Coordinates of C-alpha atoms in Angstrom, one line a residue:
Chain X
M51 CA -4.6 14.7 1.6
I52 CA -8.3 14.2 2.1
N53 CA -9.7 11.8 4.7
T54 CA -13.4 11.7 3.9
L55 CA -15.8 11.1 1.1
R56 CA -18.0 14.0 0.0
H57 CA -21.3 12.1 -0.3
K58 CA -23.2 10.0 2.2
D59 CA -23.7 7.2 -0.4
L60 CA -21.6 5.3 -2.9
L61 CA -23.8 5.4 -6.0
G62 CA -21.1 5.2 -8.7
I63 CA -17.6 6.1 -9.7
A64 CA -18.9 9.0 -11.7
E65 CA -19.5 11.0 -8.5
L66 CA -16.0 10.3 -7.1
T67 CA -12.9 12.5 -7.5
P68 CA -9.4 11.0 -8.1
E69 CA -8.5 11.9 -4.5
E70 CA -11.6 10.1 -3.1
I71 CA -10.7 7.0 -5.2
A72 CA -7.1 7.1 -3.9
L73 CA -8.5 7.4 -0.3
V74 CA -10.6 4.2 -0.7
L75 CA -7.6 2.3 -2.2
D76 CA -5.2 3.5 0.5
T77 CA -7.7 2.5 3.2
A78 CA -8.2 -0.9 1.6
E79 CA -4.5 -1.5 1.9
A80 CA -4.9 -1.3 5.7
M81 CA -8.0 -3.4 5.6
K82 CA -6.3 -6.1 3.6
E83 CA -3.9 -6.9 6.4
I84 CA -6.9 -7.6 8.8
G85 CA -7.9 -10.5 6.5
S86 CA -4.5 -12.1 7.0
R87 CA -4.8 -12.3 10.8
T88 CA -5.9 -15.2 12.9
V89 CA -8.6 -13.1 14.4
K90 CA -10.1 -11.5 11.4
K91 CA -12.2 -8.9 13.2
V92 CA -11.9 -5.3 14.3
P93 CA -14.4 -3.4 16.4
A94 CA -14.7 -0.4 14.1
L95 CA -18.4 -0.7 13.1
R96 CA -19.7 -2.2 16.4
G97 CA -23.3 -1.3 16.9
K98 CA -23.9 -0.4 13.2
T99 CA -26.5 -2.2 11.2
V100 CA -26.1 -3.0 7.6
V101 CA -28.9 -4.4 5.4
N102 CA -27.9 -6.3 2.3
L103 CA -30.8 -5.9 -0.1
F104 CA -30.2 -8.0 -3.2
F105 CA -32.9 -8.1 -5.9
E106 CA -30.6 -10.0 -8.3
P107 CA -28.7 -13.2 -7.9
S108 CA -25.1 -12.8 -6.7
T109 CA -22.6 -15.0 -5.0
R110 CA -19.4 -13.1 -5.0
T111 CA -20.6 -9.6 -4.3
R112 CA -23.1 -10.5 -1.6
T113 CA -20.8 -12.8 0.3
S114 CA -17.9 -10.3 -0.1
F115 CA -20.0 -7.5 1.4
E116 CA -21.2 -9.8 4.2
I117 CA -17.7 -10.9 5.1
A118 CA -16.5 -7.3 5.0
E119 CA -19.3 -6.2 7.3
K120 CA -18.6 -9.0 9.7
R121 CA -14.9 -8.3 9.8
L122 CA -15.7 -4.7 10.9
S123 CA -18.1 -6.0 13.6
A124 CA -21.3 -4.6 12.0
D125 CA -24.6 -6.4 12.5
T126 CA -25.7 -7.6 9.1
L127 CA -29.1 -8.6 7.7
N128 CA -29.6 -10.3 4.4
V129 CA -32.9 -9.8 2.7
A130 CA -33.6 -12.6 0.4
I131 CA -36.0 -11.4 -2.3
G132 CA -37.6 -14.8 -3.0
T133 CA -39.0 -14.9 0.5
S134 CA -39.8 -11.2 0.9
S135 CA -42.9 -9.1 0.3
V136 CA -41.5 -8.1 -3.1
V137 CA -43.1 -11.3 -4.5
K138 CA -46.4 -9.9 -3.2
G139 CA -45.9 -6.8 -5.3
E140 CA -44.3 -4.3 -2.9
T141 CA -42.4 -1.5 -4.7
L142 CA -38.7 -0.9 -4.1
A143 CA -39.4 2.4 -2.4
D144 CA -41.8 0.8 0.0
T145 CA -39.5 -2.1 0.8
A146 CA -36.7 0.4 1.5
L147 CA -38.8 2.7 3.6
N148 CA -40.0 -0.3 5.7
L149 CA -36.5 -1.5 6.2
E150 CA -35.4 2.0 7.1
A151 CA -38.1 2.2 9.8
M152 CA -36.0 -0.4 11.6
N153 CA -33.2 2.1 11.7
P154 CA -30.3 0.6 9.8
D155 CA -27.2 2.6 9.2
M156 CA -26.4 1.4 5.7
I157 CA -28.1 -0.4 2.9
V158 CA -26.2 -2.3 0.3
L159 CA -28.4 -2.6 -2.8
R160 CA -28.3 -4.6 -5.9
H161 CA -31.1 -4.1 -8.4
S162 CA -31.8 -4.9 -12.0
S163 CA -32.9 -1.3 -12.8
S164 CA -30.3 1.3 -13.5
G165 CA -30.8 4.2 -11.1
A166 CA -32.4 2.1 -8.3
C167 CA -29.7 3.3 -5.8
H168 CA -30.2 6.9 -6.8
L169 CA -33.9 6.5 -6.0
L170 CA -33.1 5.1 -2.5
S171 CA -30.5 7.7 -1.9
R172 CA -33.2 10.4 -2.3
I173 CA -35.7 8.8 0.0
C174 CA -33.5 7.1 2.6
R175 CA -31.5 8.5 5.5
S176 CA -29.2 5.5 5.6
A177 CA -26.0 5.4 3.5
I178 CA -26.7 3.6 0.2
I179 CA -24.0 1.5 -1.3
N180 CA -24.5 0.4 -4.9
A181 CA -23.7 -3.3 -5.4
G182 CA -24.7 -3.1 -9.0
D183 CA -27.7 -1.4 -10.6
G184 CA -28.9 -2.6 -13.9
M185 CA -26.6 -1.6 -16.7
H186 CA -25.4 1.5 -14.9
E187 CA -22.6 1.1 -12.4
H188 CA -20.9 -1.4 -10.1
P189 CA -18.5 0.9 -8.2
T190 CA -17.0 -1.6 -5.7
Q191 CA -16.1 -3.9 -8.5
A192 CA -14.2 -1.1 -10.3
L193 CA -12.5 -0.1 -7.0
L194 CA -11.4 -3.7 -6.4
D195 CA -10.1 -4.0 -9.9
A196 CA -8.1 -0.7 -9.5
F197 CA -6.8 -2.0 -6.1
T198 CA -5.6 -5.2 -7.7
I199 CA -3.9 -3.3 -10.6
R200 CA -2.3 -0.8 -8.3
E201 CA -1.0 -3.6 -6.0
K202 CA 0.8 -5.2 -9.0
K203 CA 1.8 -2.3 -11.1
G204 CA 2.3 0.4 -8.4
T205 CA 0.1 2.9 -10.3
L206 CA -2.8 3.2 -12.7
G207 CA -1.6 6.2 -14.6
G208 CA -0.2 5.5 -18.1
L209 CA -1.2 1.8 -18.2
K210 CA -2.9 0.4 -21.3
V211 CA -6.0 -1.4 -20.1
A212 CA -8.0 -3.5 -22.6
I213 CA -11.5 -4.3 -21.7
I214 CA -13.0 -7.0 -23.9
G215 CA -16.4 -8.6 -24.0
D216 CA -20.1 -7.6 -23.7
L217 CA -19.6 -3.8 -23.4
V218 CA -23.2 -2.7 -23.9
H219 CA -24.8 -4.5 -21.0
S220 CA -21.9 -4.1 -18.6
R221 CA -22.1 -2.0 -15.4
V222 CA -18.6 -3.2 -14.6
L223 CA -17.4 -1.6 -17.8
R224 CA -19.1 1.8 -17.0
S225 CA -17.6 1.9 -13.5
N226 CA -14.2 0.9 -14.8
I227 CA -14.1 3.4 -17.6
H228 CA -14.9 6.2 -15.1
L229 CA -12.3 5.0 -12.7
L230 CA -9.5 4.2 -15.0
T231 CA -9.8 7.4 -17.1
K232 CA -10.0 9.5 -13.9
M233 CA -6.7 7.9 -12.7
G234 CA -5.0 8.5 -16.0
A235 CA -5.0 5.0 -17.6
D236 CA -5.2 4.5 -21.4
V237 CA -8.4 2.5 -21.8
W238 CA -9.2 0.4 -24.8
V239 CA -12.6 -1.3 -25.2
C240 CA -13.2 -4.2 -27.6
G241 CA -16.1 -6.4 -28.7
P242 CA -18.4 -7.2 -31.6
P243 CA -19.8 -4.0 -33.1
T244 CA -23.2 -5.0 -31.9
L245 CA -22.0 -5.0 -28.3
I246 CA -20.2 -1.7 -28.3
P247 CA -22.3 1.3 -27.0
T248 CA -22.6 3.9 -29.8
D249 CA -21.4 6.8 -27.7
V250 CA -18.5 5.1 -25.9
N251 CA -15.8 7.4 -27.3
R252 CA -17.4 10.2 -25.4
F253 CA -15.9 8.7 -22.2
G254 CA -12.3 9.2 -23.6
V255 CA -11.6 5.6 -24.5
H256 CA -10.5 3.8 -27.7
A257 CA -13.1 1.5 -29.1
T258 CA -12.3 -1.3 -31.5
S259 CA -13.6 -4.6 -32.9
V260 CA -10.1 -5.7 -33.8
I261 CA -8.9 -7.7 -30.8
Q262 CA -5.2 -7.5 -31.9
D263 CA -5.3 -3.7 -31.5
A264 CA -6.8 -4.0 -28.0
V265 CA -4.3 -6.6 -26.8
R266 CA -1.1 -5.2 -28.3
D267 CA 1.2 -4.1 -25.5
A268 CA -1.6 -4.1 -23.0
D269 CA -0.6 -4.0 -19.3
V270 CA -3.9 -5.2 -18.2
I271 CA -6.6 -7.3 -20.0
M272 CA -10.0 -7.4 -18.4
L273 CA -12.5 -9.8 -19.8
L274 CA -16.2 -9.2 -19.4
R275 CA -18.8 -11.9 -19.2
I276 CA -21.1 -12.5 -22.2
Q277 CA -24.4 -11.9 -20.3
L278 CA -26.5 -14.6 -21.8
E279 CA -29.5 -13.5 -19.6
R280 CA -29.5 -10.0 -21.0
M281 CA -29.2 -11.1 -24.7
E282 CA -32.7 -10.7 -26.1
G283 CA -31.5 -9.9 -29.6
A284 CA -29.0 -11.7 -31.8
Y285 CA -25.8 -9.9 -31.1
F286 CA -23.5 -12.5 -32.6
P287 CA -24.0 -15.8 -34.5
S288 CA -22.9 -18.3 -31.8
L289 CA -20.9 -18.6 -28.7
R290 CA -18.3 -20.7 -30.6
E291 CA -17.9 -17.9 -33.1
Y292 CA -17.5 -15.4 -30.3
F293 CA -14.7 -17.4 -28.8
N294 CA -13.0 -17.8 -32.1
V295 CA -13.0 -14.0 -32.7
F296 CA -12.8 -12.5 -29.2
G297 CA -12.0 -15.3 -26.8
M298 CA -8.8 -14.8 -24.8
T299 CA -6.4 -17.5 -25.6
E300 CA -2.7 -18.1 -24.8
E301 CA -1.8 -17.3 -28.4
R302 CA -3.6 -13.9 -28.4
L303 CA -2.0 -13.1 -25.1
R304 CA 1.5 -13.1 -26.6
A305 CA 1.0 -9.7 -28.2
A306 CA 0.5 -8.1 -24.7
K307 CA 3.2 -6.9 -22.4
P308 CA 5.3 -9.8 -20.8
D309 CA 3.9 -8.9 -17.4
V310 CA 0.3 -8.6 -18.5
M311 CA -2.5 -9.1 -15.9
I312 CA -5.6 -11.1 -16.8
M313 CA -8.7 -10.0 -14.9
H314 CA -12.3 -11.1 -14.9
P315 CA -15.1 -9.8 -12.6
G316 CA -16.8 -13.2 -12.7
P317 CA -18.7 -15.3 -13.1
M318 CA -16.7 -16.7 -16.0
N319 CA -18.0 -18.5 -19.1
R320 CA -15.0 -20.7 -19.8
G321 CA -14.6 -21.3 -23.5
V322 CA -16.6 -18.2 -24.4
E323 CA -14.8 -15.0 -23.3
I324 CA -11.7 -16.8 -21.9
S325 CA -10.0 -20.1 -22.3
S326 CA -9.4 -22.3 -19.3
E327 CA -5.6 -22.1 -19.9
V328 CA -5.7 -18.3 -19.6
A329 CA -8.2 -18.3 -16.7
D330 CA -6.0 -20.6 -14.6
G331 CA -2.7 -19.5 -16.1
P332 CA 0.2 -17.6 -14.6
Y333 CA -1.0 -14.1 -15.7
S334 CA -4.5 -14.5 -14.1
V335 CA -5.3 -12.5 -11.0
I336 CA -8.9 -13.5 -11.0
L337 CA -9.0 -15.0 -7.6
E338 CA -6.9 -12.2 -6.1
Q339 CA -9.6 -9.8 -7.4
V340 CA -12.1 -11.8 -5.2
S341 CA -9.8 -11.6 -2.1
N342 CA -9.2 -7.9 -2.6
G343 CA -13.0 -7.3 -3.0
V344 CA -13.4 -7.9 0.8
A345 CA -10.7 -5.3 1.7
V346 CA -12.1 -2.7 -0.7
R347 CA -15.6 -3.2 0.6
M348 CA -14.4 -2.9 4.2
A349 CA -12.8 0.4 3.2
V350 CA -16.0 1.7 1.6
L351 CA -18.1 0.6 4.6
Y352 CA -15.7 2.2 7.1
L353 CA -15.4 5.5 5.2
L354 CA -19.2 5.8 4.8
A355 CA -20.0 4.8 8.3
G356 CA -18.8 8.1 9.7
G357 CA -21.2 10.1 7.6
V358 CA -20.2 13.4 6.0
E359 CA -20.0 16.9 7.3
H360 CA -22.9 19.1 6.3
E361 CA -21.9 21.7 3.9
E362 CA -23.3 24.5 6.1
A363 CA -21.3 23.3 9.0
A364 CA -18.0 23.2 7.1
Chain B
M298 CA 7.1 27.3 21.9
P299 CA 9.6 25.9 24.4
V300 CA 11.7 23.0 23.3
V301 CA 11.7 20.5 26.2
M302 CA 13.9 17.9 24.5
D303 CA 16.4 18.4 21.7
A304 CA 18.0 15.8 19.4
D305 CA 20.8 15.0 21.8
R306 CA 18.5 14.6 24.7
I307 CA 16.1 12.3 22.7
G308 CA 19.1 10.2 21.6
R309 CA 20.5 9.8 25.1
T310 CA 17.0 9.0 26.5
L311 CA 16.4 6.2 24.0
T312 CA 19.8 4.7 24.7
R313 CA 19.0 4.8 28.4
I314 CA 15.7 3.1 27.8
A315 CA 17.4 0.4 25.7
H316 CA 19.7 -0.3 28.7
E317 CA 16.7 -0.4 31.0
I318 CA 15.0 -2.9 28.8
V319 CA 18.0 -5.2 28.8
E320 CA 18.4 -4.9 32.6
R321 CA 14.8 -5.4 33.4
N322 CA 14.3 -8.4 31.1
K323 CA 17.8 -9.9 31.9
G324 CA 18.6 -9.8 28.2
V325 CA 16.5 -9.6 25.1
E326 CA 15.2 -13.2 24.8
D327 CA 11.6 -13.4 23.7
L328 CA 11.3 -9.6 23.3
A329 CA 9.6 -7.9 20.4
L330 CA 9.0 -4.2 19.8
V331 CA 5.6 -2.9 18.5
G332 CA 5.3 0.8 17.7
V333 CA 2.0 2.7 17.7
R334 CA 1.6 4.6 14.4
T335 CA 3.1 7.0 13.4
R336 CA 5.9 8.1 15.7
G337 CA 5.8 5.2 18.0
V338 CA 7.0 3.1 15.1
H339 CA 10.0 5.4 14.5
I340 CA 10.9 5.2 18.2
A341 CA 10.5 1.4 18.2
R342 CA 12.9 1.1 15.2
R343 CA 15.5 3.3 17.0
L344 CA 15.2 1.2 20.1
A345 CA 15.8 -1.9 18.0
R346 CA 19.0 -0.3 16.6
S347 CA 20.2 0.6 20.2
L348 CA 19.4 -2.9 21.4
R349 CA 21.3 -4.4 18.6
E350 CA 24.3 -2.3 19.4
I351 CA 24.1 -3.3 23.1
T352 CA 23.4 -7.0 22.7
G353 CA 24.2 -7.9 19.1
E354 CA 20.7 -9.4 18.9
E355 CA 18.0 -8.5 16.3
I356 CA 14.7 -7.7 17.9
P357 CA 11.6 -8.3 15.8
T358 CA 9.8 -4.9 15.3
G359 CA 6.3 -4.2 14.1
A360 CA 3.9 -1.4 13.5
L361 CA 0.4 -1.1 15.0
D362 CA -2.4 1.2 13.7
I363 CA -5.0 1.6 16.4
T364 CA -7.6 3.6 14.5
L365 CA -10.2 0.9 14.2
Y366 CA -10.0 0.3 18.0
R367 CA -10.4 3.9 19.0
D368 CA -13.1 4.5 21.6
D369 CA -14.2 7.8 20.0
L370 CA -14.7 6.2 16.5
M371 CA -18.3 6.7 15.4
R372 CA -19.1 8.8 18.5
Q373 CA -19.8 12.0 16.6
A374 CA -23.0 11.8 14.7
V375 CA -21.3 13.0 11.5
G376 CA -17.7 13.8 10.7
P377 CA -14.8 12.5 8.7
Q378 CA -13.4 9.2 9.6
P379 CA -9.8 9.1 10.8
L380 CA -7.3 7.7 8.3
V381 CA -6.6 4.0 8.7
R382 CA -3.1 2.8 8.0
R383 CA -1.6 -0.6 7.7
T384 CA -0.7 -2.7 10.8
E385 CA 2.4 -4.8 10.2
I386 CA 3.3 -7.4 12.8
P387 CA 5.3 -9.9 10.8
F388 CA 5.9 -12.3 13.7
S389 CA 3.8 -14.2 16.2
I390 CA 3.3 -12.4 19.4
D391 CA 2.3 -15.6 21.3
N392 CA 4.5 -16.2 24.4
R393 CA 6.7 -13.2 23.6
K394 CA 7.2 -10.2 25.8
I395 CA 5.9 -7.3 23.8
L396 CA 7.4 -3.8 24.2
L397 CA 4.6 -1.4 23.2
V398 CA 6.1 1.9 22.1
D399 CA 4.3 5.3 21.8
D400 CA 5.5 8.9 21.7
V401 CA 3.3 10.5 24.2
L402 CA 1.3 9.0 27.1
Y403 CA -1.7 11.3 27.9
T404 CA -5.2 10.1 28.7
G405 CA -4.2 6.4 28.2
R406 CA -7.0 5.9 25.7
T407 CA -4.6 5.2 22.8
T408 CA -2.8 2.7 25.0
R409 CA -6.1 1.0 25.8
A410 CA -6.9 0.7 22.1
A411 CA -3.4 -0.6 21.4
L412 CA -3.7 -3.3 24.1
D413 CA -7.0 -4.5 22.6
A414 CA -5.5 -4.4 19.1
L415 CA -2.5 -6.4 20.2
I416 CA -4.4 -9.1 22.0
D417 CA -6.4 -9.8 18.8
F418 CA -3.0 -11.0 17.4
G419 CA -2.4 -13.6 20.1
R420 CA -1.5 -14.1 23.7
P421 CA 1.8 -12.4 24.6
K422 CA 3.6 -13.5 27.8
A423 CA 3.7 -9.9 28.9
I424 CA 3.2 -6.4 27.5
Q425 CA 5.5 -3.5 28.7
L426 CA 4.8 0.1 27.8
I427 CA 7.5 2.5 26.6
V428 CA 6.8 6.2 26.1
L429 CA 9.1 9.0 25.2
V430 CA 7.0 11.6 27.1
D431 CA 4.5 11.1 29.9
R432 CA 2.5 14.3 30.2
G433 CA 0.0 13.1 32.9
H434 CA -3.8 13.6 32.9
R435 CA -4.6 9.9 32.8
E436 CA -8.3 9.0 32.3
L437 CA -7.7 5.2 32.5
P438 CA -5.7 3.0 34.9
I439 CA -2.6 2.8 32.7
K440 CA 1.0 3.3 33.6
A441 CA 4.2 3.2 31.5
D442 CA 7.0 0.8 32.4
Y443 CA 9.7 3.0 30.7
V444 CA 9.4 6.8 30.5
G445 CA 11.8 9.0 28.6
K446 CA 10.7 12.2 30.4
N447 CA 7.9 13.0 32.8
L448 CA 6.5 16.3 31.7
P449 CA 3.9 18.1 33.8
T450 CA 1.5 19.9 31.5
A451 CA -1.8 21.8 31.6
T452 CA -4.7 20.3 29.7
D453 CA -4.8 23.4 27.4
E454 CA -1.2 22.7 26.3
S455 CA -0.2 20.2 23.6
V456 CA 2.9 18.2 23.4
Q457 CA 4.4 17.7 19.9
V458 CA 7.0 15.0 19.3
R459 CA 8.9 15.6 16.1
L460 CA 11.2 13.0 14.7
Q461 CA 13.6 13.0 11.8
E462 CA 11.8 10.2 10.0
S463 CA 8.5 12.0 9.7
D464 CA 9.2 15.6 10.6
G465 CA 12.8 16.2 9.5
T466 CA 13.9 17.2 13.0
D467 CA 14.3 15.6 16.5
E468 CA 12.6 17.7 19.2
V469 CA 9.8 17.7 21.8
V470 CA 7.9 21.0 22.2
V471 CA 5.1 22.2 24.4
Q472 CA 2.6 24.5 22.8
Q473 CA -0.3 26.5 24.1
E474 CA -3.4 25.1 22.2
G475 CA -5.1 27.4 19.7
R476 CA -1.9 29.2 18.6

């Protein structure tokens, strides 16, 4: 059994081994208990400084990271981009180097450009945690999804997981495909042909535009948000038509396994990718995903705070 | 690799400690056991069984992981983080007498961490410390209330407690380090 991650940063799920994924999930189980205490704080990261650098709007992920950092006793700093020098034209690299000159231990970065975290990883000494980069990866989301599934089903291996929605713009999809296939799940992705990446089969998943095929006997159904802000082209005729063909309704759900889990990374468009009856219904674990997000982020922060052994020293 | 306690000896010792607990606390009212992971938890569960046999009462029993409270956490510039496991204290510790259980008492640093961790859960009426082996060499002002065996050791020796639940056998052995 391993007890450390190999890299100083968490840039994506692609870089993790199945053992590292299991380590994060096991550690998150211990972290989850801390959130149920009266005093929700442990001294593990006392004296560590974490900068939350968010170049894109976010409620869930930013607050989730901030709560996780505070529960581990780290000092946290939120850089709000609207009031920062970025509006004066400073580049990402310069912003990061200036923050780094103040000697933080970790930087949690969300950015609209794919690869932004990799850039910082090369120029920064601090540990970089990817909180979503463009259309590339959102690793902590995939880890919290996996944690939620494992908690209910006991395992990820052998489960049929259907991921339905805007596949082409989704970093959540990419991270989840990497994670679920590494852990042995049977992954189906489904959406309008215009929203399915052309080379998605390369990742070892089944792609379909027939929602019945994706839902049939599924153990887990994950809905992805239709990202209206990233829709420059005409991908489908109307939101109403999308809902009629791909929206998750109670009726469509009947074809899935009786103990199916409904997941959504948020924020939801009710009446577009998911009906309110399903979102608030008995199969939905959407709010549990949010609770588990804190535990999973605590696990990632804890595991990366120790650094990694240099290869030459090992 | 001298065996300093075998299965019989460990069994008799824990029974004796259970009787001492009842004597000292004049019964088992308000008592709860909390074991320090990993082997302290096994010892706490065994003590709970003994106490049930002696008094017929069920003593609440919990498990405490002290990793996040260790004073050597983050001390090394780089290095793997110790594994964190789940703390399970399914009862309120407020106004209870907590019997804190560990396998070996050495520098006292684990006990210090356990005391801090426990107090984050509430305000117990008292905390009493139970250890199977006290091997000396304290670095903090900490003393056990119940000791299974006092074992004088050298600092270059290591004391291994093996228990059926985690190691498949019951024994305490002293080893020269680096062998």
